PDB file of C-alpha atoms in Angstrom:
ATOM      1  CA  MET A  10     -49.750  37.034 -43.042  1.00 36.00           C
ATOM      2  CA  SER A  11     -46.983  39.271 -44.318  1.00 40.00           C
ATOM      3  CA  VAL A  12     -46.074  42.757 -43.048  1.00 42.00           C
ATOM      4  CA  GLU A  13     -47.493  44.116 -46.337  1.00 45.00           C
ATOM      5  CA  ASP A  14     -50.881  42.436 -45.685  1.00 48.00           C
ATOM      6  CA  ILE A  15     -51.077  44.088 -42.294  1.00 53.00           C
ATOM      7  CA  ASN A  16     -50.532  47.673 -43.474  1.00 65.00           C
ATOM      8  CA  PRO A  17     -49.594  47.833 -47.221  1.00 72.00           C
ATOM      9  CA  ASN A  18     -49.479  51.648 -47.250  1.00 83.00           C
ATOM     10  CA  GLY A  19     -47.872  52.112 -43.850  1.00 92.00           C
ATOM     11  CA  PRO A  20     -44.341  53.092 -42.912  1.00 97.00           C
ATOM     12  CA  LYS A  21     -41.767  50.342 -42.707  1.00 97.00           C
ATOM     13  CA  HIS A  22     -39.276  52.435 -40.797  1.00 98.00           C
ATOM     14  CA  VAL A  23     -40.527  54.747 -38.088  1.00 98.00           C
ATOM     15  CA  ALA A  24     -38.077  57.052 -36.219  1.00 98.00           C
ATOM     16  CA  ILE A  25     -39.181  58.660 -32.852  1.00 98.00           C
ATOM     17  CA  ILE A  26     -37.879  61.776 -30.987  1.00 98.00           C
ATOM     18  CA  MET A  27     -38.980  60.847 -27.554  1.00 97.00           C
ATOM     19  CA  ASP A  28     -39.615  64.199 -25.980  1.00 96.00           C
ATOM     20  CA  GLY A  29     -41.489  65.425 -22.901  1.00 96.00           C
ATOM     21  CA  ASN A  30     -40.387  63.121 -20.131  1.00 95.00           C
ATOM     22  CA  GLY A  31     -39.272  66.009 -17.943  1.00 94.00           C
ATOM     23  CA  ARG A  32     -42.285  68.083 -18.557  1.00 95.00           C
ATOM     24  CA  TRP A  33     -44.634  65.205 -17.854  1.00 96.00           C
ATOM     25  CA  ALA A  34     -42.863  64.702 -14.493  1.00 96.00           C
ATOM     26  CA  THR A  35     -42.924  68.347 -13.598  1.00 96.00           C
ATOM     27  CA  GLN A  36     -46.682  68.496 -14.239  1.00 96.00           C
ATOM     28  CA  ARG A  37     -46.992  65.832 -11.587  1.00 96.00           C
ATOM     29  CA  ASN A  38     -44.633  67.568  -9.194  1.00 97.00           C
ATOM     30  CA  ARG A  39     -42.252  64.814  -9.592  1.00 97.00           C
ATOM     31  CA  PRO A  40     -38.337  64.926 -10.368  1.00 94.00           C
ATOM     32  CA  ARG A  41     -37.415  64.826 -14.053  1.00 94.00           C
ATOM     33  CA  LEU A  42     -35.846  61.280 -13.704  1.00 93.00           C
ATOM     34  CA  PHE A  43     -39.320  60.019 -12.772  1.00 95.00           C
ATOM     35  CA  GLY A  44     -40.333  61.081 -16.221  1.00 95.00           C
ATOM     36  CA  HIS A  45     -37.554  59.292 -17.854  1.00 95.00           C
ATOM     37  CA  GLN A  46     -38.276  56.127 -16.019  1.00 94.00           C
ATOM     38  CA  ALA A  47     -41.879  56.311 -17.092  1.00 95.00           C
ATOM     39  CA  GLY A  48     -40.752  56.963 -20.708  1.00 95.00           C
ATOM     40  CA  ALA A  49     -38.462  53.889 -20.599  1.00 94.00           C
ATOM     41  CA  LYS A  50     -41.545  51.768 -20.090  1.00 93.00           C
ATOM     42  CA  ARG A  51     -43.147  53.143 -23.275  1.00 96.00           C
ATOM     43  CA  VAL A  52     -40.188  51.895 -25.356  1.00 97.00           C
ATOM     44  CA  ARG A  53     -41.181  48.270 -24.620  1.00 96.00           C
ATOM     45  CA  GLN A  54     -44.723  48.952 -25.688  1.00 97.00           C
ATOM     46  CA  ALA A  55     -43.628  50.651 -28.940  1.00 98.00           C
ATOM     47  CA  VAL A  56     -41.407  47.710 -29.818  1.00 98.00           C
ATOM     48  CA  GLU A  57     -44.340  45.229 -28.935  1.00 98.00           C
ATOM     49  CA  THR A  58     -46.653  47.284 -31.162  1.00 97.00           C
ATOM     50  CA  CYS A  59     -44.470  47.448 -34.314  1.00 98.00           C
ATOM     51  CA  PRO A  60     -45.327  44.009 -35.811  1.00 97.00           C
ATOM     52  CA  GLN A  61     -49.000  44.828 -35.375  1.00 96.00           C
ATOM     53  CA  LEU A  62     -48.567  47.989 -37.489  1.00 96.00           C
ATOM     54  CA  GLY A  63     -46.292  46.441 -40.140  1.00 96.00           C
ATOM     55  CA  VAL A  64     -43.328  48.499 -38.909  1.00 98.00           C
ATOM     56  CA  LYS A  65     -40.097  46.534 -39.365  1.00 98.00           C
ATOM     57  CA  TYR A  66     -37.640  49.239 -38.272  1.00 98.00           C
ATOM     58  CA  LEU A  67     -37.974  51.516 -35.253  1.00 98.00           C
ATOM     59  CA  THR A  68     -35.256  54.065 -34.431  1.00 98.00           C
ATOM     60  CA  MET A  69     -35.452  55.997 -31.158  1.00 98.00           C
ATOM     61  CA  PHE A  70     -33.643  59.090 -30.063  1.00 98.00           C
ATOM     62  CA  ALA A  71     -32.627  58.342 -26.442  1.00 96.00           C
ATOM     63  CA  PHE A  72     -29.725  60.755 -25.764  1.00 96.00           C
ATOM     64  CA  SER A  73     -28.241  63.485 -27.948  1.00 97.00           C
ATOM     65  CA  THR A  74     -24.707  64.938 -28.227  1.00 96.00           C
ATOM     66  CA  GLU A  75     -26.226  68.085 -26.800  1.00 96.00           C
ATOM     67  CA  ASN A  76     -27.875  66.453 -23.815  1.00 96.00           C
ATOM     68  CA  TRP A  77     -24.509  66.458 -21.975  1.00 96.00           C
ATOM     69  CA  LYS A  78     -25.390  70.168 -21.271  1.00 95.00           C
ATOM     70  CA  ARG A  79     -28.062  69.009 -18.811  1.00 93.00           C
ATOM     71  CA  THR A  80     -27.335  68.926 -14.981  1.00 94.00           C
ATOM     72  CA  GLN A  81     -24.757  66.416 -13.812  1.00 95.00           C
ATOM     73  CA  SER A  82     -27.377  64.746 -11.718  1.00 94.00           C
ATOM     74  CA  GLU A  83     -29.782  64.175 -14.675  1.00 94.00           C
ATOM     75  CA  VAL A  84     -27.001  62.947 -16.952  1.00 95.00           C
ATOM     76  CA  SER A  85     -25.807  60.494 -14.314  1.00 95.00           C
ATOM     77  CA  GLY A  86     -29.381  59.325 -13.711  1.00 94.00           C
ATOM     78  CA  LEU A  87     -29.940  58.873 -17.444  1.00 95.00           C
ATOM     79  CA  MET A  88     -26.768  56.840 -17.837  1.00 96.00           C
ATOM     80  CA  ALA A  89     -27.786  54.683 -14.877  1.00 95.00           C
ATOM     81  CA  LEU A  90     -31.245  54.245 -16.509  1.00 95.00           C
ATOM     82  CA  PHE A  91     -29.806  53.191 -19.745  1.00 97.00           C
ATOM     83  CA  ARG A  92     -27.613  50.521 -18.024  1.00 97.00           C
ATOM     84  CA  ARG A  93     -30.618  49.227 -16.053  1.00 96.00           C
ATOM     85  CA  TYR A  94     -32.894  49.217 -19.122  1.00 96.00           C
ATOM     86  CA  ILE A  95     -30.363  47.029 -21.012  1.00 97.00           C
ATOM     87  CA  GLN A  96     -30.019  44.573 -18.069  1.00 97.00           C
ATOM     88  CA  ARG A  97     -33.723  44.441 -17.461  1.00 96.00           C
ATOM     89  CA  GLU A  98     -34.974  44.190 -21.090  1.00 97.00           C
ATOM     90  CA  ALA A  99     -32.247  42.291 -22.918  1.00 98.00           C
ATOM     91  CA  ASN A 100     -33.833  38.825 -22.662  1.00 98.00           C
ATOM     92  CA  TYR A 101     -37.290  40.099 -23.288  1.00 97.00           C
ATOM     93  CA  LEU A 102     -36.237  41.951 -26.465  1.00 98.00           C
ATOM     94  CA  HIS A 103     -34.402  38.675 -27.496  1.00 98.00           C
ATOM     95  CA  ARG A 104     -37.566  36.635 -26.952  1.00 98.00           C
ATOM     96  CA  LEU A 105     -39.579  39.113 -28.994  1.00 97.00           C
ATOM     97  CA  GLY A 106     -37.192  38.523 -31.943  1.00 98.00           C
ATOM     98  CA  THR A 107     -35.968  42.141 -31.816  1.00 98.00           C
ATOM     99  CA  ARG A 108     -32.589  42.942 -33.277  1.00 98.00           C
ATOM    100  CA  VAL A 109     -31.088  45.867 -31.361  1.00 98.00           C
ATOM    101  CA  ARG A 110     -28.426  48.325 -32.662  1.00 98.00           C
ATOM    102  CA  PHE A 111     -26.961  51.417 -31.204  1.00 98.00           C
ATOM    103  CA  ILE A 112     -25.892  54.520 -33.165  1.00 98.00           C
ATOM    104  CA  GLY A 113     -23.883  57.467 -32.064  1.00 98.00           C
ATOM    105  CA  ASP A 114     -20.486  58.009 -30.575  1.00 97.00           C
ATOM    106  CA  ARG A 115     -20.290  55.388 -27.954  1.00 95.00           C
ATOM    107  CA  GLU A 116     -16.645  56.028 -27.203  1.00 93.00           C
ATOM    108  CA  LYS A 117     -17.675  58.925 -24.939  1.00 92.00           C
ATOM    109  CA  LEU A 118     -19.967  56.635 -22.903  1.00 96.00           C
ATOM    110  CA  ASP A 119     -18.716  54.915 -19.805  1.00 94.00           C
ATOM    111  CA  LYS A 120     -17.191  51.444 -20.218  1.00 96.00           C
ATOM    112  CA  LYS A 121     -19.835  49.503 -18.400  1.00 97.00           C
ATOM    113  CA  LEU A 122     -22.584  50.970 -20.631  1.00 98.00           C
ATOM    114  CA  GLN A 123     -20.502  50.326 -23.723  1.00 98.00           C
ATOM    115  CA  ALA A 124     -20.103  46.665 -22.658  1.00 98.00           C
ATOM    116  CA  LEU A 125     -23.818  46.297 -22.095  1.00 98.00           C
ATOM    117  CA  MET A 126     -24.482  47.810 -25.559  1.00 98.00           C
ATOM    118  CA  ASP A 127     -22.084  45.365 -27.102  1.00 98.00           C
ATOM    119  CA  TYR A 128     -23.676  42.502 -25.260  1.00 98.00           C
ATOM    120  CA  LEU A 129     -27.262  43.310 -26.442  1.00 98.00           C
ATOM    121  CA  GLU A 130     -26.154  43.811 -29.954  1.00 98.00           C
ATOM    122  CA  LYS A 131     -24.430  40.372 -29.985  1.00 98.00           C
ATOM    123  CA  LEU A 132     -27.282  38.696 -28.180  1.00 98.00           C
ATOM    124  CA  THR A 133     -29.870  39.809 -30.731  1.00 98.00           C
ATOM    125  CA  GLU A 134     -27.837  39.937 -33.908  1.00 98.00           C
ATOM    126  CA  ASN A 135     -29.711  37.028 -35.642  1.00 98.00           C
ATOM    127  CA  ASN A 136     -33.203  38.374 -34.784  1.00 98.00           C
ATOM    128  CA  ASP A 137     -35.380  39.785 -37.583  1.00 98.00           C
ATOM    129  CA  VAL A 138     -38.925  40.492 -36.282  1.00 98.00           C
ATOM    130  CA  THR A 139     -38.294  44.073 -35.481  1.00 98.00           C
ATOM    131  CA  HIS A 140     -35.014  46.104 -35.911  1.00 98.00           C
ATOM    132  CA  LEU A 141     -34.706  48.428 -32.950  1.00 98.00           C
ATOM    133  CA  THR A 142     -32.026  51.210 -33.288  1.00 98.00           C
ATOM    134  CA  ILE A 143     -31.273  53.293 -30.245  1.00 98.00           C
ATOM    135  CA  ALA A 144     -29.577  56.644 -30.810  1.00 98.00           C
ATOM    136  CA  LEU A 145     -27.337  57.148 -27.768  1.00 98.00           C
ATOM    137  CA  ASN A 146     -24.951  60.129 -27.626  1.00 98.00           C
ATOM    138  CA  TYR A 147     -26.062  60.741 -31.122  1.00 98.00           C
ATOM    139  CA  GLY A 148     -26.211  63.934 -33.234  1.00 98.00           C
ATOM    140  CA  ALA A 149     -26.664  64.036 -36.973  1.00 98.00           C
ATOM    141  CA  ARG A 150     -23.983  66.581 -37.575  1.00 97.00           C
ATOM    142  CA  ASP A 151     -21.577  64.586 -35.451  1.00 97.00           C
ATOM    143  CA  GLU A 152     -22.490  61.486 -37.452  1.00 98.00           C
ATOM    144  CA  VAL A 153     -21.795  63.201 -40.795  1.00 97.00           C
ATOM    145  CA  THR A 154     -18.574  64.614 -39.510  1.00 97.00           C
ATOM    146  CA  ARG A 155     -17.392  61.142 -38.300  1.00 97.00           C
ATOM    147  CA  ALA A 156     -18.420  59.603 -41.632  1.00 97.00           C
ATOM    148  CA  THR A 157     -16.537  62.322 -43.577  1.00 97.00           C
ATOM    149  CA  GLN A 158     -13.470  61.679 -41.473  1.00 97.00           C
ATOM    150  CA  ARG A 159     -13.604  57.993 -42.290  1.00 96.00           C
ATOM    151  CA  LEU A 160     -14.233  58.762 -45.955  1.00 97.00           C
ATOM    152  CA  ALA A 161     -11.259  61.078 -45.970  1.00 97.00           C
ATOM    153  CA  VAL A 162      -9.063  58.297 -44.648  1.00 97.00           C
ATOM    154  CA  GLU A 163     -10.190  55.950 -47.432  1.00 97.00           C
ATOM    155  CA  ILE A 164      -9.211  58.650 -50.036  1.00 97.00           C
ATOM    156  CA  ALA A 165      -5.876  59.499 -48.353  1.00 97.00           C
ATOM    157  CA  GLU A 166      -4.961  55.813 -48.333  1.00 97.00           C
ATOM    158  CA  LYS A 167      -5.997  55.563 -52.014  1.00 96.00           C
ATOM    159  CA  ARG A 168      -8.697  52.917 -51.424  1.00 96.00           C
ATOM    160  CA  LEU A 169     -11.149  55.438 -52.924  1.00 95.00           C
ATOM    161  CA  ARG A 170     -10.879  58.113 -55.491  1.00 96.00           C
ATOM    162  CA  PRO A 171     -12.560  61.535 -54.971  1.00 94.00           C
ATOM    163  CA  ASP A 172     -14.536  61.159 -58.184  1.00 95.00           C
ATOM    164  CA  GLN A 173     -16.013  57.962 -56.739  1.00 96.00           C
ATOM    165  CA  VAL A 174     -17.724  59.734 -53.981  1.00 96.00           C
ATOM    166  CA  ASN A 175     -21.491  60.262 -54.358  1.00 96.00           C
ATOM    167  CA  SER A 176     -24.406  60.252 -52.067  1.00 95.00           C
ATOM    168  CA  GLU A 177     -24.582  56.446 -51.812  1.00 96.00           C
ATOM    169  CA  VAL A 178     -20.867  56.138 -50.966  1.00 97.00           C
ATOM    170  CA  LEU A 179     -21.203  58.742 -48.201  1.00 96.00           C
ATOM    171  CA  ALA A 180     -24.261  57.136 -46.806  1.00 97.00           C
ATOM    172  CA  SER A 181     -22.370  53.850 -46.605  1.00 97.00           C
ATOM    173  CA  PHE A 182     -20.106  55.553 -43.948  1.00 98.00           C
ATOM    174  CA  LEU A 183     -22.941  56.675 -41.739  1.00 98.00           C
ATOM    175  CA  ASP A 184     -23.974  54.858 -38.502  1.00 98.00           C
ATOM    176  CA  THR A 185     -27.187  53.809 -40.263  1.00 98.00           C
ATOM    177  CA  TYR A 186     -25.563  52.268 -43.189  1.00 97.00           C
ATOM    178  CA  VAL A 187     -27.389  48.883 -42.811  1.00 97.00           C
ATOM    179  CA  LEU A 188     -30.855  50.486 -42.336  1.00 98.00           C
ATOM    180  CA  PRO A 189     -33.324  51.874 -44.865  1.00 97.00           C
ATOM    181  CA  ASP A 190     -34.147  55.493 -44.519  1.00 98.00           C
ATOM    182  CA  PRO A 191     -37.044  56.392 -42.184  1.00 98.00           C
ATOM    183  CA  ASP A 192     -40.417  56.771 -43.802  1.00 97.00           C
ATOM    184  CA  LEU A 193     -42.041  58.513 -40.842  1.00 98.00           C
ATOM    185  CA  VAL A 194     -40.455  60.675 -38.090  1.00 98.00           C
ATOM    186  CA  ILE A 195     -42.583  61.368 -34.976  1.00 98.00           C
ATOM    187  CA  ARG A 196     -41.765  63.929 -32.335  1.00 98.00           C
ATOM    188  CA  THR A 197     -43.810  64.019 -29.114  1.00 98.00           C
ATOM    189  CA  SER A 198     -44.455  66.693 -26.700  1.00 96.00           C
ATOM    190  CA  GLY A 199     -45.526  69.490 -29.025  1.00 94.00           C
ATOM    191  CA  GLU A 200     -42.104  70.732 -30.263  1.00 94.00           C
ATOM    192  CA  ALA A 201     -41.905  71.247 -34.038  1.00 95.00           C
ATOM    193  CA  ARG A 202     -38.201  70.877 -34.644  1.00 94.00           C
ATOM    194  CA  ILE A 203     -35.935  67.929 -35.628  1.00 95.00           C
ATOM    195  CA  SER A 204     -33.082  68.521 -33.055  1.00 96.00           C
ATOM    196  CA  ASN A 205     -30.219  67.258 -35.114  1.00 97.00           C
ATOM    197  CA  PHE A 206     -31.747  63.771 -35.644  1.00 98.00           C
ATOM    198  CA  LEU A 207     -31.122  61.722 -38.700  1.00 98.00           C
ATOM    199  CA  LEU A 208     -30.782  64.854 -40.962  1.00 97.00           C
ATOM    200  CA  TRP A 209     -29.293  62.941 -43.958  1.00 97.00           C
ATOM    201  CA  GLN A 210     -31.536  59.912 -43.732  1.00 97.00           C
ATOM    202  CA  SER A 211     -34.864  61.867 -43.248  1.00 97.00           C
ATOM    203  CA  ALA A 212     -34.529  63.870 -46.432  1.00 95.00           C
ATOM    204  CA  TYR A 213     -37.865  62.472 -47.773  1.00 94.00           C
ATOM    205  CA  ALA A 214     -39.510  61.384 -44.498  1.00 97.00           C
ATOM    206  CA  GLU A 215     -42.862  62.372 -43.456  1.00 96.00           C
ATOM    207  CA  TYR A 216     -43.039  64.209 -40.073  1.00 97.00           C
ATOM    208  CA  GLU A 217     -45.669  64.053 -37.352  1.00 97.00           C
ATOM    209  CA  PHE A 218     -45.296  66.638 -34.426  1.00 97.00           C
ATOM    210  CA  ILE A 219     -47.834  65.626 -31.747  1.00 97.00           C
ATOM    211  CA  ASP A 220     -48.664  67.167 -28.477  1.00 97.00           C
ATOM    212  CA  THR A 221     -48.534  63.898 -26.471  1.00 98.00           C
ATOM    213  CA  HIS A 222     -45.660  63.685 -23.993  1.00 97.00           C
ATOM    214  CA  TRP A 223     -43.642  60.556 -24.514  1.00 97.00           C
ATOM    215  CA  PRO A 224     -44.719  58.806 -21.245  1.00 97.00           C
ATOM    216  CA  ASP A 225     -48.303  59.099 -22.618  1.00 97.00           C
ATOM    217  CA  PHE A 226     -47.370  57.686 -26.057  1.00 98.00           C
ATOM    218  CA  THR A 227     -49.692  54.524 -25.801  1.00 97.00           C
ATOM    219  CA  PRO A 228     -50.095  51.894 -28.534  1.00 97.00           C
ATOM    220  CA  GLU A 229     -53.269  53.507 -29.358  1.00 97.00           C
ATOM    221  CA  VAL A 230     -51.519  56.876 -30.046  1.00 97.00           C
ATOM    222  CA  PHE A 231     -48.816  55.067 -32.093  1.00 97.00           C
ATOM    223  CA  THR A 232     -51.446  53.313 -34.064  1.00 96.00           C
ATOM    224  CA  SER A 233     -53.354  56.598 -34.902  1.00 95.00           C
ATOM    225  CA  VAL A 234     -50.088  58.345 -36.073  1.00 96.00           C
ATOM    226  CA  VAL A 235     -49.232  55.514 -38.356  1.00 96.00           C
ATOM    227  CA  ALA A 236     -52.780  55.355 -39.757  1.00 93.00           C
ATOM    228  CA  ARG A 237     -52.464  59.002 -40.774  1.00 92.00           C
ATOM    229  CA  TYR A 238     -49.227  58.257 -42.664  1.00 92.00           C
ATOM    230  CA  GLY A 239     -51.176  55.847 -45.020  1.00 73.00           C
ATOM    231  CA  ASN A 240     -53.244  58.788 -46.165  1.00 69.00           C
ATOM    232  CA  ARG A 241     -50.326  60.862 -47.430  1.00 62.00           C
ATOM    233  CA  ASP A 242     -49.339  61.151 -51.042  1.00 57.00           C
ATOM    234  CA  ARG A 243     -45.601  60.501 -51.229  1.00 52.00           C
ATOM    235  CA  ARG A 244     -44.114  61.752 -54.614  1.00 49.00           C
ATOM    236  CA  PHE A 245     -40.388  62.170 -53.702  1.00 46.00           C
ATOM    237  CA  GLY A 246     -40.134  65.260 -55.850  1.00 50.00           C
ATOM    238  CA  ALA A 247     -41.976  63.828 -58.818  1.00 52.00           C
ATOM    239  CA  VAL A 248     -45.307  64.798 -60.165  1.00 48.00           C
ATOM    240  CA  LYS A 249     -47.822  62.057 -60.801  1.00 57.00           C
ATOM    241  CA  ALA A 250     -49.466  61.856 -64.201  1.00 51.00           C
TER     242      ALA A 250
END
């Protein structure tokens, strides 16, 4: 059975802003990192659920360029959690047939974490069941800025003419150049904003802002959100006859 047979009208690329870990923990009188640890477990479930829903690409917002403003203890705890996650989940993701990519400015991350990211990308580079992209030290404005800088170098070195630059050319310099644009963007925890996430790529995405905190984002919740997407009329600016 093909992906199209499973969910012919469903999204093929889902992007998720995983929000609410800290609030979920606070409601339970636990430290914020407890919530982040609980949220990490939901990532595995989301990846496992994708093939059942016909979702080929899953992009998850793990740490933004703005998250460095959090307390040093929380940032350090998150970086340690990312390292442990890769070490613990690498082989399992590989067995699932998941290809893992990271987007964002990884040069600002510590060297051990960078090495683990490189390792996981290399380990899974030939997998094709689900394409998991993790946005780590990512911000859309930062991404477009870095892409524009690379584009400027190409023009300055005369490998590209200014008149050749169009939306497709610019998109080829983005971190997501190998990925299709997201069809559906989900934000958990009741916030109705996009927080500098995939601004260029989500120009025609459908959005779902749900009250569920990320640690409570079960496969059943994922399934219900994807099901609602199938009922939407996507015209991409056109008018149907």
